[in-house]
mmCIF file of C-alpha atoms in Angstrom:
data_model
loop_
_atom_site.group_PDB
_atom_site.id
_atom_site.type_symbol
_atom_site.label_atom_id
_atom_site.label_comp_id
_atom_site.label_asym_id
_atom_site.label_seq_id
_atom_site.Cartn_x
_atom_site.Cartn_y
_atom_site.Cartn_z
ATOM 1 C CA MET A 1 59.600 91.527 98.542
ATOM 2 C CA VAL A 2 62.796 91.766 96.506
ATOM 3 C CA ARG A 3 63.096 89.114 93.846
ATOM 4 C CA ARG A 4 66.305 87.138 93.702
ATOM 5 C CA ALA A 5 67.330 88.502 90.281
ATOM 6 C CA SER A 6 66.851 92.119 91.321
ATOM 7 C CA TYR A 7 68.636 91.461 94.639
ATOM 8 C CA LYS A 8 71.633 90.062 92.733
ATOM 9 C CA ARG A 9 71.563 93.124 90.474
ATOM 10 C CA ILE A 10 71.513 95.448 93.500
ATOM 11 C CA LEU A 11 74.452 93.601 95.077
ATOM 12 C CA GLU A 12 76.381 93.805 91.811
ATOM 13 C CA GLN A 13 75.735 97.565 91.570
ATOM 14 C CA TYR A 14 76.813 97.957 95.183
ATOM 15 C CA LYS A 15 80.037 95.998 94.574
ATOM 16 C CA ASN A 16 80.782 98.019 91.436
ATOM 17 C CA ASP A 17 80.221 101.267 93.287
ATOM 18 C CA ILE A 18 82.659 100.263 96.047
ATOM 19 C CA LEU A 19 85.228 99.351 93.383
ATOM 20 C CA ASN A 20 84.621 102.741 91.741
ATOM 21 C CA PHE A 21 85.228 104.405 95.092
ATOM 22 C CA ILE A 22 88.463 102.498 95.710
ATOM 23 C CA THR A 23 89.830 103.521 92.308
ATOM 24 C CA GLY A 24 89.022 107.184 92.935
ATOM 25 C CA ARG A 25 85.929 107.672 90.814
ATOM 26 C CA LYS A 26 82.910 109.542 92.141
ATOM 27 C CA GLN A 27 80.346 107.271 93.717
ATOM 28 C CA HIS A 28 76.834 107.066 92.371
ATOM 29 C CA TYR A 29 75.054 104.435 94.459
ATOM 30 C CA PHE A 30 72.158 105.892 96.476
ATOM 31 C CA TYR A 31 72.588 109.073 94.408
ATOM 32 C CA GLY A 32 75.934 109.824 96.048
ATOM 33 C CA THR A 33 74.447 110.145 99.538
ATOM 34 C CA THR A 34 76.581 107.412 101.099
ATOM 35 C CA ASN A 35 80.173 107.741 102.213
ATOM 36 C CA TYR A 36 82.464 104.763 101.771
ATOM 37 C CA TRP A 37 85.294 103.804 104.088
ATOM 38 C CA ILE A 38 87.867 101.054 103.564
ATOM 39 C CA GLY A 39 89.841 99.581 106.478
ATOM 40 C CA PHE A 40 93.418 98.464 105.888
ATOM 41 C CA ILE A 41 95.851 96.264 107.804
ATOM 42 C CA ASN A 42 99.458 96.578 106.605
ATOM 43 C CA ASN A 43 98.254 98.307 103.416
ATOM 44 C CA GLU A 44 95.880 95.432 102.614
ATOM 45 C CA PRO A 45 92.150 96.238 102.481
ATOM 46 C CA PHE A 46 90.188 94.039 104.865
ATOM 47 C CA CYS A 47 86.839 95.695 105.544
ATOM 48 C CA PHE A 48 84.390 98.237 104.216
ATOM 49 C CA LEU A 49 81.887 100.529 105.836
ATOM 50 C CA ASP A 50 79.420 102.867 104.324
ATOM 51 C CA SER A 51 77.698 105.616 106.208
ATOM 52 C CA LEU A 52 74.547 107.545 105.475
ATOM 53 C CA GLU A 53 73.327 110.479 107.526
ATOM 54 C CA LYS A 54 69.670 110.170 108.584
ATOM 55 C CA ASP A 55 67.807 108.314 105.873
ATOM 56 C CA HIS A 56 64.686 110.256 104.921
ATOM 57 C CA SER A 57 62.930 107.096 103.711
ATOM 58 C CA LEU A 58 62.549 105.689 107.233
ATOM 59 C CA ALA A 59 59.196 104.388 108.374
ATOM 60 C CA ASP A 60 57.449 106.443 111.057
ATOM 61 C CA ILE A 61 58.008 103.717 113.633
ATOM 62 C CA GLN A 62 61.777 103.868 112.997
ATOM 63 C CA ARG A 63 61.859 107.640 113.432
ATOM 64 C CA LYS A 64 61.303 107.351 117.184
ATOM 65 C CA TYR A 65 64.864 106.015 117.438
ATOM 66 C CA LEU A 66 66.419 109.031 115.713
ATOM 67 C CA SER A 67 68.679 111.240 117.797
ATOM 68 C CA LYS A 68 66.821 114.053 119.519
ATOM 69 C CA SER A 69 69.889 116.205 120.146
ATOM 70 C CA GLY A 70 72.464 115.136 117.566
ATOM 71 C CA HIS A 71 72.797 113.232 114.307
ATOM 72 C CA THR A 72 71.736 109.705 113.438
ATOM 73 C CA ILE A 73 74.044 107.757 111.151
ATOM 74 C CA THR A 74 73.195 104.514 109.342
ATOM 75 C CA LEU A 75 76.089 102.111 108.798
ATOM 76 C CA ASP A 76 76.740 99.040 106.722
ATOM 77 C CA PHE A 77 79.799 96.985 107.621
ATOM 78 C CA GLY A 78 81.561 93.881 106.440
ATOM 79 C CA ILE A 79 84.886 92.095 106.447
ATOM 80 C CA GLY A 80 85.347 91.829 102.707
ATOM 81 C CA ASN A 81 88.731 90.139 102.619
ATOM 82 C CA LYS A 82 88.327 86.423 103.365
ATOM 83 C CA ASN A 83 91.886 86.287 104.740
ATOM 84 C CA PHE A 84 90.710 88.360 107.718
ATOM 85 C CA LEU A 85 87.486 86.506 108.529
ATOM 86 C CA GLY A 86 87.259 84.798 111.907
ATOM 87 C CA GLN A 87 90.137 86.737 113.460
ATOM 88 C CA GLY A 88 88.046 88.767 115.897
ATOM 89 C CA LEU A 89 88.541 92.045 114.028
ATOM 90 C CA ALA A 90 84.932 92.989 113.314
ATOM 91 C CA SER A 91 83.697 94.287 116.683
ATOM 92 C CA SER A 92 86.877 96.205 117.519
ATOM 93 C CA THR A 93 86.994 97.712 114.020
ATOM 94 C CA LEU A 94 83.371 98.797 114.207
ATOM 95 C CA ALA A 95 83.802 100.284 117.701
ATOM 96 C CA ALA A 96 86.959 102.139 116.589
ATOM 97 C CA PHE A 97 85.214 103.465 113.474
ATOM 98 C CA ILE A 98 82.337 104.879 115.515
ATOM 99 C CA LYS A 99 84.781 106.649 117.867
ATOM 100 C CA PHE A 100 86.707 107.978 114.842
ATOM 101 C CA TYR A 101 83.528 109.151 113.115
ATOM 102 C CA HIS A 102 82.255 110.926 116.223
ATOM 103 C CA LYS A 103 85.614 112.593 116.947
ATOM 104 C CA TYR A 104 86.776 113.595 113.459
ATOM 105 C CA ILE A 105 83.795 113.554 111.077
ATOM 106 C CA ASP A 106 80.675 114.527 113.004
ATOM 107 C CA PRO A 107 80.908 115.360 116.717
ATOM 108 C CA LEU A 108 77.103 115.602 116.817
ATOM 109 C CA SER A 109 76.676 111.970 115.756
ATOM 110 C CA ASP A 110 75.302 110.092 118.732
ATOM 111 C CA ILE A 111 73.075 107.345 117.331
ATOM 112 C CA PHE A 112 74.340 104.754 114.843
ATOM 113 C CA PHE A 113 71.925 102.346 113.157
ATOM 114 C CA ILE A 114 72.965 99.078 111.627
ATOM 115 C CA ASP A 115 70.489 96.520 110.343
ATOM 116 C CA PRO A 116 71.850 92.995 110.119
ATOM 117 C CA ASP A 117 69.745 90.073 109.049
ATOM 118 C CA GLU A 118 68.188 88.881 112.294
ATOM 119 C CA ASN A 119 68.938 85.315 111.165
ATOM 120 C CA ASN A 120 72.676 86.059 111.194
ATOM 121 C CA PRO A 121 73.798 85.276 114.763
ATOM 122 C CA ARG A 122 77.470 86.017 113.984
ATOM 123 C CA ALA A 123 76.622 89.573 112.952
ATOM 124 C CA MET A 124 74.356 90.026 115.958
ATOM 125 C CA HIS A 125 77.193 88.858 118.242
ATOM 126 C CA VAL A 126 79.705 91.222 116.604
ATOM 127 C CA TYR A 127 77.425 94.237 116.945
ATOM 128 C CA SER A 128 76.589 93.409 120.549
ATOM 129 C CA LYS A 129 80.291 93.084 121.351
ATOM 130 C CA ALA A 130 80.890 96.484 119.693
ATOM 131 C CA GLY A 131 78.432 98.133 122.101
ATOM 132 C CA TYR A 132 75.134 97.987 120.232
ATOM 133 C CA ARG A 133 71.762 96.969 121.606
ATOM 134 C CA SER A 134 69.021 95.485 119.500
ATOM 135 C CA GLU A 135 65.522 96.822 119.019
ATOM 136 C CA ASN A 136 62.750 94.956 117.233
ATOM 137 C CA ILE A 137 60.786 97.323 115.068
ATOM 138 C CA LYS A 138 57.720 95.810 113.440
ATOM 139 C CA LEU A 139 57.088 97.057 109.923
ATOM 140 C CA LYS A 140 54.359 96.102 107.457
ATOM 141 C CA ALA A 141 56.753 93.765 105.645
ATOM 142 C CA GLY A 142 57.827 91.982 108.838
ATOM 143 C CA HIS A 143 60.428 92.638 111.483
ATOM 144 C CA LEU A 144 63.438 94.864 111.057
ATOM 145 C CA LYS A 145 66.096 94.555 113.704
ATOM 146 C CA VAL A 146 67.664 97.955 114.244
ATOM 147 C CA ILE A 147 70.762 98.194 116.369
ATOM 148 C CA GLN A 148 71.926 101.389 118.049
ATOM 149 C CA VAL A 149 75.074 102.387 119.847
ATOM 150 C CA ILE A 150 74.474 102.614 123.566
#
């Protein structure tokens, strides 16, 4: 269980690391293993993604969903600019990013994980609309909803 104070600290570190990335400084969050991506509309940033190739700290039960013939990528995604919320951009942006990533970054990437809070129906709807399916994976600490590209 993550305590509220430490969760706030983690979010603050995460935010600072994204700001460091945007201003051109080397990232340090997750020991530099993540790659950050910023989406722009008319030169205005509106969303962020971060990608992580196969996380080695996965539970055994999660490993059964790893790609058998290619690469598994973990994503985090959000519309960070409030001016762009509620405009229907999330699912199309996420779907376009996955196509871009597969075509230009890693042609062997064929499974993409994303783990929204299962109590966030808006996120679940967005990911479903972007072509994901949900899988319930029961861990010791509870349920983790893992979503994969079909």
